[in-house]
Amino acid sequence: MGDKVKDKWKDKLKDKFIQYKKSLKELPQTDKLIILIALIGVAIRIIYICYTNFNVRQHDLLSLQDKEGHVAYIVYWYNHFKLPDFDPRSLWQFYQPPLHHMLAALWLRLNILVGFNFATAVENIQVLTLIYSCITTYISYKILKELGIKGKGLVIAFTLICLHPTMILLSGSINNDILCLMLEMAAILATIKWYKKSSMKNIIIIALYLGLSMMTKTSGVLIAPGIACVFVFKFISCVIVWKNNKKSDNKEQSDNKEQSDNKKQSDNKKQSAPIANLIKQFVVFLIISVPIGIWWSVYAYARFGMPIGYVPKLSINLDQYIGSYPTWKRYLDFDFAQLKSVFENWGNPNFEHNILLAILKTSLFGEYNFSKTTSLIVLPATMLFWTNVILAVLSVFAMIYVCIKKMENMNYVIKIFFSVMYITILGSFIKFCFQFPHTCTMDYRYIVPTLLFGAIAIGMLVNELDKKKKIIYEMLSSGICAATLLFAVFSILTYCIL
């Protein structure tokens, strides 16, 4: 009897495998490439967290014995699972909204429950951040599809996101950056869907994701102005349609004076229903998103007097203080001393102070000098850096092109949505760099959503180029494809050698 059951299950599994193999063969070439890139992306993330300890290449944490920092905050929630009954400003990083640290504490408890010791359980927090990174990549893919990017443009845009070094670094970073990014991406996707179909369900999803991103990190609020713009334009367009319908109805009524008053009232109610429905949705959005997003700030302010949006200032006596550099140097100083190394300078020969160079360097390597680990990494890292420079310049051109070009897949409201988010995030970052003039504040991790915007623009540009038959456009499209391939190869090589 047992052998018969085993044979039956073997046959079922064999049939399933054959069906899966057949369906995989029938997939379009684009889908096959996307799956391959996604698998490579997951593999490189797993490899990275396997050779990276929880306290290596991290931000604002040192060791398991630390009394402050992100690990200490997670351990506090693990031990007590209650709001701090002391001023959060008294311990480094305890001022942060607690969603990530609460989830990480629950993850610790689950790991210990299944038999891991405490040190290993803390190490395993990287599994959680790895999951967040993979989900973020998948959500980004859904956004690309929702915007109608296809074919070669889709593969290029997805590759730039999936195999971008920042996404690899964040998969092993146990602070709150990657969870906040994941929730921001989810809110962006939900907003695009709501604009296409303005249902109560979709706006509730936006509210939840936006609120939870702010409950993870206060910078989650930076996507809110873009979302607000979509709401405003949708409302205005709804009002315009209502007014136009009212004018046409009034004209019909003047032509047909026998129309009853009851029919007039019924028509007015039907016409105004979409506006009333939108107002209800906006009210529900505020009721859900605002309390979730700001409750921590309100609690900390009411109980301990911690200012809303509080960020602790670093001492001007630190070596990395760069406030003495003139403003023009923060933007335009491209001297050879800074370009000599593709890794961020920390006092050798000087501290990194040019914002643009710092963004380009930290987007690929964080704040770390990989050459200290092995000299073999310098060549692929250098090639990665200069390929990234080309793609960065291209992305700026592509964003301008997408904004001014009339495109069937992206109307003006969605363009405004992404433009406002881009300006808000970048503007806030630049303000932050001058408000806190230290080398560490110029890290690309504060503006990672801009990666999505650049990838979208490049993907759409490639789609537009592929529509044109002239040889010059085909060459440009092939050049972008080659640059993306080089970027992906050198990104994988760099993080495998590391």
Coordinates of C-alpha atoms in Angstrom, one line a residue:
M1 CA 0.0 0.0 0.0
G2 CA 2.8 2.4 0.9
D3 CA 4.7 1.7 -2.4
K4 CA 1.5 2.5 -4.4
V5 CA 1.1 5.8 -2.6
K6 CA 4.7 6.7 -3.2
D7 CA 4.4 5.8 -6.9
K8 CA 1.2 7.9 -7.2
W9 CA 3.0 10.9 -5.7
K10 CA 6.0 10.4 -7.9
D11 CA 3.8 10.3 -11.0
K12 CA 2.0 13.5 -9.8
L13 CA 5.3 15.3 -9.3
K14 CA 6.6 14.1 -12.6
D15 CA 3.5 15.4 -14.4
K16 CA 3.7 18.7 -12.6
F17 CA 7.4 19.1 -13.5
I18 CA 6.6 18.3 -17.2
Q19 CA 3.8 20.9 -17.2
Y20 CA 6.0 23.5 -15.6
K21 CA 8.8 22.8 -18.1
K22 CA 6.4 23.1 -21.0
S23 CA 4.9 26.3 -19.7
L24 CA 8.3 27.8 -19.2
K25 CA 9.2 27.0 -22.8
E26 CA 6.1 28.7 -24.0
L27 CA 6.9 31.9 -22.1
P28 CA 7.8 35.0 -24.2
Q29 CA 11.6 35.8 -24.4
T30 CA 11.1 38.9 -22.3
D31 CA 9.5 36.9 -19.4
K32 CA 12.3 34.3 -19.6
L33 CA 14.9 37.1 -19.3
I34 CA 13.1 38.7 -16.4
I35 CA 12.9 35.4 -14.5
L36 CA 16.7 34.8 -15.1
I37 CA 17.6 38.3 -13.9
A38 CA 15.4 37.9 -10.8
L39 CA 17.0 34.6 -10.0
I40 CA 20.5 36.1 -10.3
G41 CA 19.4 39.0 -8.1
V42 CA 18.1 36.7 -5.4
A43 CA 21.3 34.6 -5.6
I44 CA 23.7 37.5 -5.3
R45 CA 21.7 38.8 -2.3
I46 CA 21.9 35.4 -0.6
I47 CA 25.6 35.2 -1.3
Y48 CA 26.1 38.7 0.1
I49 CA 24.4 38.0 3.4
C50 CA 26.2 34.7 3.7
Y51 CA 29.6 36.4 3.8
T52 CA 28.5 39.6 5.6
N53 CA 28.1 39.5 9.4
F54 CA 25.3 41.6 10.9
N55 CA 27.7 44.2 12.2
V56 CA 29.7 44.6 8.9
R57 CA 28.9 47.4 6.4
Q58 CA 26.1 48.6 8.6
H59 CA 24.8 52.0 9.7
D60 CA 24.5 53.2 13.3
L61 CA 25.3 49.9 15.0
L62 CA 28.4 48.3 16.3
S63 CA 28.1 45.0 18.2
L64 CA 25.6 42.9 20.1
Q65 CA 26.8 44.3 23.4
D66 CA 26.0 47.9 22.3
K67 CA 23.5 49.8 24.5
E68 CA 22.4 52.0 21.6
G69 CA 22.0 51.8 17.9
H70 CA 19.7 49.7 15.7
V71 CA 20.5 46.3 17.3
A72 CA 20.1 47.7 20.8
Y73 CA 16.7 49.1 19.7
I74 CA 15.6 45.7 18.3
V75 CA 16.8 44.0 21.5
Y76 CA 14.9 46.5 23.6
W77 CA 11.7 45.5 21.8
Y78 CA 12.7 41.8 22.0
N79 CA 13.1 42.1 25.8
H80 CA 10.2 44.4 26.7
F81 CA 7.9 44.8 23.6
K82 CA 6.6 48.1 24.8
L83 CA 7.1 51.8 24.0
P84 CA 10.2 53.3 25.6
D85 CA 9.4 54.8 29.0
F86 CA 12.5 57.1 28.7
D87 CA 13.4 59.9 26.4
P88 CA 14.2 58.3 23.0
R89 CA 16.8 61.0 22.4
S90 CA 18.9 59.6 25.3
L91 CA 20.0 56.5 23.3
W92 CA 21.3 56.7 19.7
Q93 CA 18.7 55.6 17.1
F94 CA 15.9 55.1 19.6
Y95 CA 14.2 58.3 18.2
Q96 CA 13.4 56.3 15.0
P97 CA 9.7 55.1 14.4
P98 CA 9.6 51.5 15.7
L99 CA 7.9 49.4 13.0
H100 CA 11.0 47.7 11.6
H101 CA 12.5 47.2 15.1
M102 CA 9.2 45.6 16.3
L103 CA 9.1 43.2 13.4
A104 CA 12.7 42.4 13.8
A105 CA 12.1 41.7 17.5
L106 CA 9.3 39.3 16.6
W107 CA 11.6 37.6 14.1
L108 CA 14.2 37.2 16.8
R109 CA 11.6 35.5 19.0
L110 CA 10.6 33.2 16.2
N111 CA 14.2 32.2 15.5
I112 CA 14.8 31.5 19.2
L113 CA 11.6 29.5 19.3
V114 CA 12.8 27.1 16.6
G115 CA 16.1 26.6 18.3
F116 CA 18.7 29.2 17.2
N117 CA 20.8 30.8 19.9
F118 CA 20.5 34.6 20.4
A119 CA 23.6 35.6 18.5
T120 CA 22.6 33.5 15.4
A121 CA 19.0 34.9 15.7
V122 CA 20.4 38.4 15.5
E123 CA 22.5 37.4 12.5
N124 CA 19.3 36.0 10.9
I125 CA 17.7 39.5 10.9
Q126 CA 19.5 39.7 7.5
V127 CA 17.1 37.0 6.2
L128 CA 14.3 39.4 7.0
T129 CA 15.9 42.3 5.2
L130 CA 16.8 40.0 2.3
I131 CA 13.0 39.2 2.0
Y132 CA 12.2 42.9 2.0
S133 CA 14.8 43.6 -0.7
C134 CA 13.3 40.8 -2.9
I135 CA 9.8 42.0 -2.4
T136 CA 10.9 45.6 -3.3
T137 CA 12.4 44.3 -6.5
Y138 CA 9.1 42.5 -7.4
I139 CA 7.0 45.6 -6.6
S140 CA 9.3 47.6 -8.8
Y141 CA 8.7 45.1 -11.6
K142 CA 5.0 45.5 -11.1
I143 CA 5.3 49.3 -11.4
L144 CA 7.2 49.0 -14.7
K145 CA 4.5 46.7 -16.0
E146 CA 1.7 49.0 -14.8
L147 CA 3.3 51.9 -16.7
G148 CA 3.3 49.8 -19.9
I149 CA 7.1 49.4 -20.3
K150 CA 7.7 46.3 -22.3
G151 CA 10.2 44.3 -24.3
K152 CA 13.8 45.4 -24.2
G153 CA 12.9 48.5 -22.2
L154 CA 11.3 46.3 -19.5
V155 CA 14.4 44.0 -19.3
I156 CA 16.8 47.0 -19.1
A157 CA 14.8 48.9 -16.5
F158 CA 14.3 45.7 -14.3
T159 CA 18.0 44.8 -14.6
L160 CA 19.1 48.3 -13.4
I161 CA 16.9 47.9 -10.3
C162 CA 17.3 44.2 -9.6
L163 CA 21.1 44.1 -9.9
H164 CA 21.8 47.5 -8.5
P165 CA 24.5 47.4 -5.8
T166 CA 22.3 49.5 -3.4
M167 CA 19.6 46.8 -3.5
I168 CA 22.3 44.2 -2.6
L169 CA 23.7 46.3 0.2
L170 CA 20.3 47.0 1.7
S171 CA 19.4 43.2 1.6
G172 CA 22.1 42.8 4.3
S173 CA 21.6 46.1 6.2
I174 CA 19.6 45.5 9.3
N175 CA 18.5 49.0 9.9
N176 CA 15.1 50.4 8.8
D177 CA 16.0 51.6 5.3
I178 CA 14.9 48.6 3.2
L179 CA 11.5 48.1 4.9
C180 CA 10.7 51.8 4.4
L181 CA 11.7 51.5 0.7
M182 CA 9.6 48.5 0.2
L183 CA 6.5 50.2 1.7
E184 CA 7.2 53.4 -0.4
M185 CA 7.3 51.3 -3.6
A186 CA 4.1 49.6 -2.6
A187 CA 2.4 53.0 -2.0
I188 CA 3.6 54.2 -5.4
L189 CA 2.2 51.1 -7.2
A190 CA -1.1 51.4 -5.3
T191 CA -1.3 55.1 -6.3
I192 CA -0.8 54.3 -10.0
K193 CA -3.5 51.6 -9.7
W194 CA -5.9 54.1 -7.9
Y195 CA -5.4 56.7 -10.6
K196 CA -6.6 54.1 -13.1
K197 CA -9.4 52.8 -11.0
S198 CA -10.4 55.2 -8.1
S199 CA -11.9 52.6 -5.8
M200 CA -12.1 52.7 -2.0
K201 CA -10.1 49.5 -1.8
N202 CA -7.2 51.1 -3.7
I203 CA -7.1 54.3 -1.6
I204 CA -7.1 52.2 1.6
I205 CA -4.1 50.3 0.3
I206 CA -2.3 53.6 -0.4
A207 CA -3.1 54.9 3.1
L208 CA -1.9 51.8 4.8
Y209 CA 1.4 51.6 2.9
L210 CA 2.1 55.3 3.2
G211 CA 1.3 55.3 7.0
L212 CA 3.4 52.2 7.6
S213 CA 6.4 53.6 5.6
M214 CA 6.3 56.7 8.0
M215 CA 6.0 54.3 10.9
T216 CA 9.2 52.7 9.7
K217 CA 11.1 55.9 9.0
T218 CA 10.0 59.5 9.0
S219 CA 11.4 60.0 5.5
G220 CA 8.5 57.9 4.2
V221 CA 6.5 61.1 4.2
L222 CA 8.5 62.4 1.2
I223 CA 6.4 60.5 -1.3
A224 CA 3.2 62.1 0.2
P225 CA 3.3 65.3 -1.9
G226 CA 3.4 63.2 -5.1
I227 CA 0.4 61.2 -4.0
A228 CA -1.4 64.4 -3.0
C229 CA -0.9 65.7 -6.6
V230 CA -2.5 62.6 -8.1
F231 CA -5.5 63.1 -5.7
V232 CA -5.8 66.8 -6.6
F233 CA -5.7 66.2 -10.4
K234 CA -8.1 63.4 -10.2
F235 CA -10.5 65.5 -8.2
I236 CA -10.2 68.5 -10.6
S237 CA -10.8 66.2 -13.6
C238 CA -13.8 64.8 -11.9
V239 CA -15.2 68.3 -11.3
I240 CA -14.5 69.3 -14.9
V241 CA -16.4 66.3 -16.2
W242 CA -19.3 67.1 -13.8
K243 CA -19.5 70.8 -15.0
N244 CA -19.3 69.8 -18.7
N245 CA -22.1 67.2 -18.1
K246 CA -24.2 69.9 -16.3
K247 CA -23.8 72.4 -19.2
S248 CA -24.8 69.8 -21.7
D249 CA -27.8 68.8 -19.6
N250 CA -28.9 72.5 -19.2
K251 CA -28.7 72.8 -22.9
E252 CA -30.9 69.7 -23.4
Q253 CA -33.4 71.0 -20.8
S254 CA -33.8 74.3 -22.6
D255 CA -34.5 72.4 -25.8
N256 CA -37.0 70.2 -24.0
K257 CA -39.0 72.2 -21.5
E258 CA -41.3 69.4 -20.6
Q259 CA -38.6 67.6 -18.6
S260 CA -39.9 67.0 -15.0
D261 CA -38.2 68.5 -11.9
N262 CA -37.8 65.0 -10.4
K263 CA -35.7 63.9 -13.4
K264 CA -33.5 67.1 -13.0
Q265 CA -32.8 66.3 -9.4
S266 CA -32.1 62.6 -10.2
D267 CA -29.6 63.6 -12.9
N268 CA -27.8 66.1 -10.6
K269 CA -27.4 63.4 -8.0
K270 CA -26.0 60.9 -10.5
Q271 CA -23.6 63.5 -11.9
S272 CA -22.3 64.6 -8.4
A273 CA -21.9 61.0 -7.1
P274 CA -18.3 60.6 -8.4
I275 CA -17.2 63.8 -6.6
A276 CA -18.9 62.8 -3.3
N277 CA -17.3 59.3 -3.7
L278 CA -13.8 60.9 -4.1
I279 CA -14.3 63.1 -1.0
K280 CA -15.3 60.1 1.0
Q281 CA -12.2 58.3 -0.2
F282 CA -9.9 61.2 0.8
V283 CA -11.5 61.3 4.2
V284 CA -10.9 57.6 4.7
F285 CA -7.3 58.0 3.4
L286 CA -6.6 60.7 6.1
I287 CA -8.3 58.7 8.8
I288 CA -6.0 55.7 8.1
S289 CA -2.7 57.2 7.0
V290 CA -2.3 60.1 9.4
P291 CA -2.7 58.2 12.7
I292 CA -0.5 55.3 11.5
G293 CA 2.2 57.7 10.2
I294 CA 2.5 60.2 13.0
W295 CA 1.4 58.4 16.2
W296 CA 5.0 57.8 17.2
S297 CA 6.1 61.4 16.7
V298 CA 3.0 62.6 18.7
Y299 CA 3.7 60.1 21.5
A300 CA 7.4 61.1 21.7
Y301 CA 6.5 64.8 21.6
A302 CA 3.7 64.6 24.2
R303 CA 5.6 62.5 26.7
F304 CA 9.2 63.6 26.3
G305 CA 9.1 66.8 24.3
M306 CA 11.0 65.3 21.3
P307 CA 10.4 67.6 18.4
I308 CA 8.3 66.3 15.4
G309 CA 10.8 65.1 12.7
Y310 CA 13.7 65.1 15.2
V311 CA 17.1 64.0 13.9
P312 CA 20.1 64.3 16.2
K313 CA 22.9 66.6 15.1
L314 CA 26.4 65.4 14.8
S315 CA 29.3 67.3 16.5
I316 CA 31.2 69.8 14.4
N317 CA 34.3 68.5 16.1
L318 CA 34.1 65.2 14.2
D319 CA 36.8 64.6 11.5
Q320 CA 34.1 64.1 8.9
Y321 CA 32.6 67.6 9.4
I322 CA 32.6 69.4 6.0
G323 CA 30.7 72.6 6.9
S324 CA 33.9 74.6 6.3
Y325 CA 33.8 73.9 2.5
P326 CA 32.2 76.8 0.5
T327 CA 28.8 76.0 -1.2
W328 CA 30.3 75.9 -4.7
K329 CA 32.7 73.2 -3.7
R330 CA 29.9 71.1 -2.4
Y331 CA 28.4 71.1 -5.9
L332 CA 31.2 71.7 -8.4
D333 CA 34.5 70.5 -6.9
F334 CA 35.6 67.6 -9.2
D335 CA 39.3 67.7 -8.4
F336 CA 41.5 64.6 -9.1
A337 CA 42.0 63.9 -5.4
Q338 CA 38.3 62.9 -5.1
L339 CA 38.2 61.0 -8.4
K340 CA 41.4 59.1 -7.7
S341 CA 39.4 56.5 -5.8
V342 CA 35.9 55.3 -6.8
F343 CA 35.2 54.6 -3.1
E344 CA 34.2 57.4 -0.7
N345 CA 37.1 59.3 0.8
W346 CA 37.3 59.3 4.6
G347 CA 40.3 61.6 5.2
N348 CA 42.6 60.1 2.5
P349 CA 43.5 62.6 1.0
N350 CA 40.4 64.5 2.3
F351 CA 36.9 63.9 3.3
E352 CA 34.3 63.5 0.6
H353 CA 32.5 66.8 0.2
N354 CA 31.1 67.0 -3.3
I355 CA 27.4 65.9 -3.1
L356 CA 27.2 64.5 -6.7
L357 CA 30.4 62.4 -6.4
A358 CA 29.3 61.1 -3.0
I359 CA 25.9 60.0 -4.5
L360 CA 27.7 58.2 -7.4
K361 CA 30.1 56.5 -5.0
T362 CA 27.8 55.5 -2.2
S363 CA 25.1 54.3 -4.7
L364 CA 27.5 51.5 -5.6
F365 CA 29.7 50.9 -2.6
G366 CA 28.0 52.5 0.3
E367 CA 30.3 54.5 2.6
Y368 CA 32.9 51.7 2.5
N369 CA 36.3 51.2 0.8
F370 CA 36.2 47.7 -0.7
S371 CA 39.8 47.9 -1.7
K372 CA 40.8 47.4 2.0
T373 CA 39.2 43.9 1.8
T374 CA 41.0 42.9 -1.4
S375 CA 42.9 44.7 -4.1
L376 CA 41.3 42.4 -6.8
I377 CA 38.1 44.4 -6.4
V378 CA 39.5 47.7 -7.7
L379 CA 39.3 46.9 -11.4
P380 CA 35.7 45.7 -11.5
A381 CA 34.6 48.4 -9.1
T382 CA 36.3 51.1 -11.2
M383 CA 34.5 49.7 -14.3
L384 CA 31.2 49.6 -12.4
F385 CA 31.7 53.2 -11.3
W386 CA 32.3 54.7 -14.8
T387 CA 29.5 52.6 -16.4
N388 CA 27.2 53.9 -13.7
V389 CA 28.3 57.5 -14.5
I390 CA 27.2 56.9 -18.1
L391 CA 23.9 55.4 -17.0
A392 CA 23.3 58.2 -14.5
V393 CA 23.8 60.9 -17.2
L394 CA 21.6 58.9 -19.5
S395 CA 18.9 58.6 -16.8
V396 CA 18.8 62.4 -16.4
F397 CA 18.4 62.9 -20.2
A398 CA 15.8 60.1 -20.3
M399 CA 13.8 61.7 -17.4
I400 CA 13.7 65.1 -19.2
Y401 CA 12.7 63.3 -22.5
V402 CA 9.9 61.4 -20.8
C403 CA 8.6 64.6 -19.1
I404 CA 8.4 66.7 -22.3
K405 CA 7.5 63.9 -24.8
K406 CA 3.9 63.0 -25.3
M407 CA 3.6 59.2 -24.5
E408 CA 0.7 56.9 -24.8
N409 CA 1.7 54.9 -21.6
M410 CA 2.2 57.9 -19.3
N411 CA -0.1 60.8 -19.2
Y412 CA 0.7 64.2 -17.6
V413 CA -0.7 63.3 -14.1
I414 CA 1.6 60.3 -13.7
K415 CA 4.5 62.4 -15.0
I416 CA 3.7 65.1 -12.4
F417 CA 3.4 62.3 -9.7
F418 CA 6.9 61.1 -10.4
S419 CA 8.4 64.6 -10.9
V420 CA 7.0 65.9 -7.6
M421 CA 8.4 62.8 -5.8
Y422 CA 11.8 63.2 -7.4
I423 CA 12.0 66.9 -6.6
T424 CA 10.8 66.4 -3.0
I425 CA 13.2 63.5 -2.3
L426 CA 16.2 65.2 -3.9
G427 CA 15.4 68.6 -2.5
S428 CA 15.0 67.2 1.0
F429 CA 18.3 65.3 0.6
I430 CA 20.2 68.4 -0.5
K431 CA 18.8 70.4 2.4
F432 CA 19.8 67.5 4.7
C433 CA 23.4 67.6 3.3
F434 CA 23.8 71.3 4.2
Q435 CA 21.8 71.1 7.5
F436 CA 24.0 68.2 8.6
P437 CA 27.3 68.9 6.8
H438 CA 29.1 65.6 7.4
T439 CA 30.4 63.1 4.9
C440 CA 28.0 60.4 6.2
T441 CA 24.9 62.4 5.4
M442 CA 25.6 62.3 1.6
D443 CA 24.8 58.6 1.4
Y444 CA 22.6 57.5 -1.5
R445 CA 20.6 55.3 0.8
Y446 CA 18.5 58.4 1.7
I447 CA 17.3 58.8 -1.9
V448 CA 17.0 55.2 -3.2
P449 CA 13.5 55.8 -4.7
T450 CA 15.2 57.9 -7.4
L451 CA 16.6 54.6 -8.7
L452 CA 13.1 53.6 -9.7
F453 CA 12.5 56.9 -11.4
G454 CA 15.7 56.7 -13.5
A455 CA 15.0 53.1 -14.5
I456 CA 11.5 53.9 -15.6
A457 CA 12.8 56.8 -17.7
I458 CA 15.5 54.7 -19.4
G459 CA 13.0 51.8 -20.0
M460 CA 10.6 54.2 -21.7
L461 CA 13.3 55.9 -23.7
V462 CA 14.4 52.4 -25.0
N463 CA 10.8 51.6 -25.9
E464 CA 10.5 54.9 -27.9
L465 CA 13.9 54.3 -29.6
D466 CA 12.8 50.8 -30.7
K467 CA 9.7 52.2 -32.4
K468 CA 11.9 54.3 -34.7
K469 CA 13.4 52.6 -37.8
K470 CA 16.5 54.8 -38.3
I471 CA 19.9 53.2 -37.8
I472 CA 20.9 56.0 -35.3
Y473 CA 18.1 55.1 -32.9
E474 CA 18.9 51.4 -33.2
M475 CA 22.5 52.1 -32.3
L476 CA 21.4 54.2 -29.3
S477 CA 19.1 51.5 -28.1
S478 CA 21.9 48.9 -28.5
G479 CA 24.3 51.2 -26.7
I480 CA 22.0 51.5 -23.7
C481 CA 21.6 47.7 -23.7
A482 CA 25.3 47.2 -23.7
A483 CA 25.9 49.7 -20.9
T484 CA 23.2 48.0 -18.8
L485 CA 24.8 44.6 -19.4
L486 CA 28.2 45.9 -18.4
F487 CA 26.7 47.5 -15.3
A488 CA 25.1 44.2 -14.3
V489 CA 28.2 42.1 -15.0
F490 CA 30.5 44.4 -13.0
S491 CA 28.0 44.7 -10.2
I492 CA 27.8 40.9 -9.8
L493 CA 31.7 40.6 -10.1
T494 CA 32.3 43.3 -7.5
Y495 CA 30.0 41.7 -4.9
C496 CA 31.2 38.2 -5.6
I497 CA 34.8 39.2 -5.2
L498 CA 34.0 41.1 -2.1

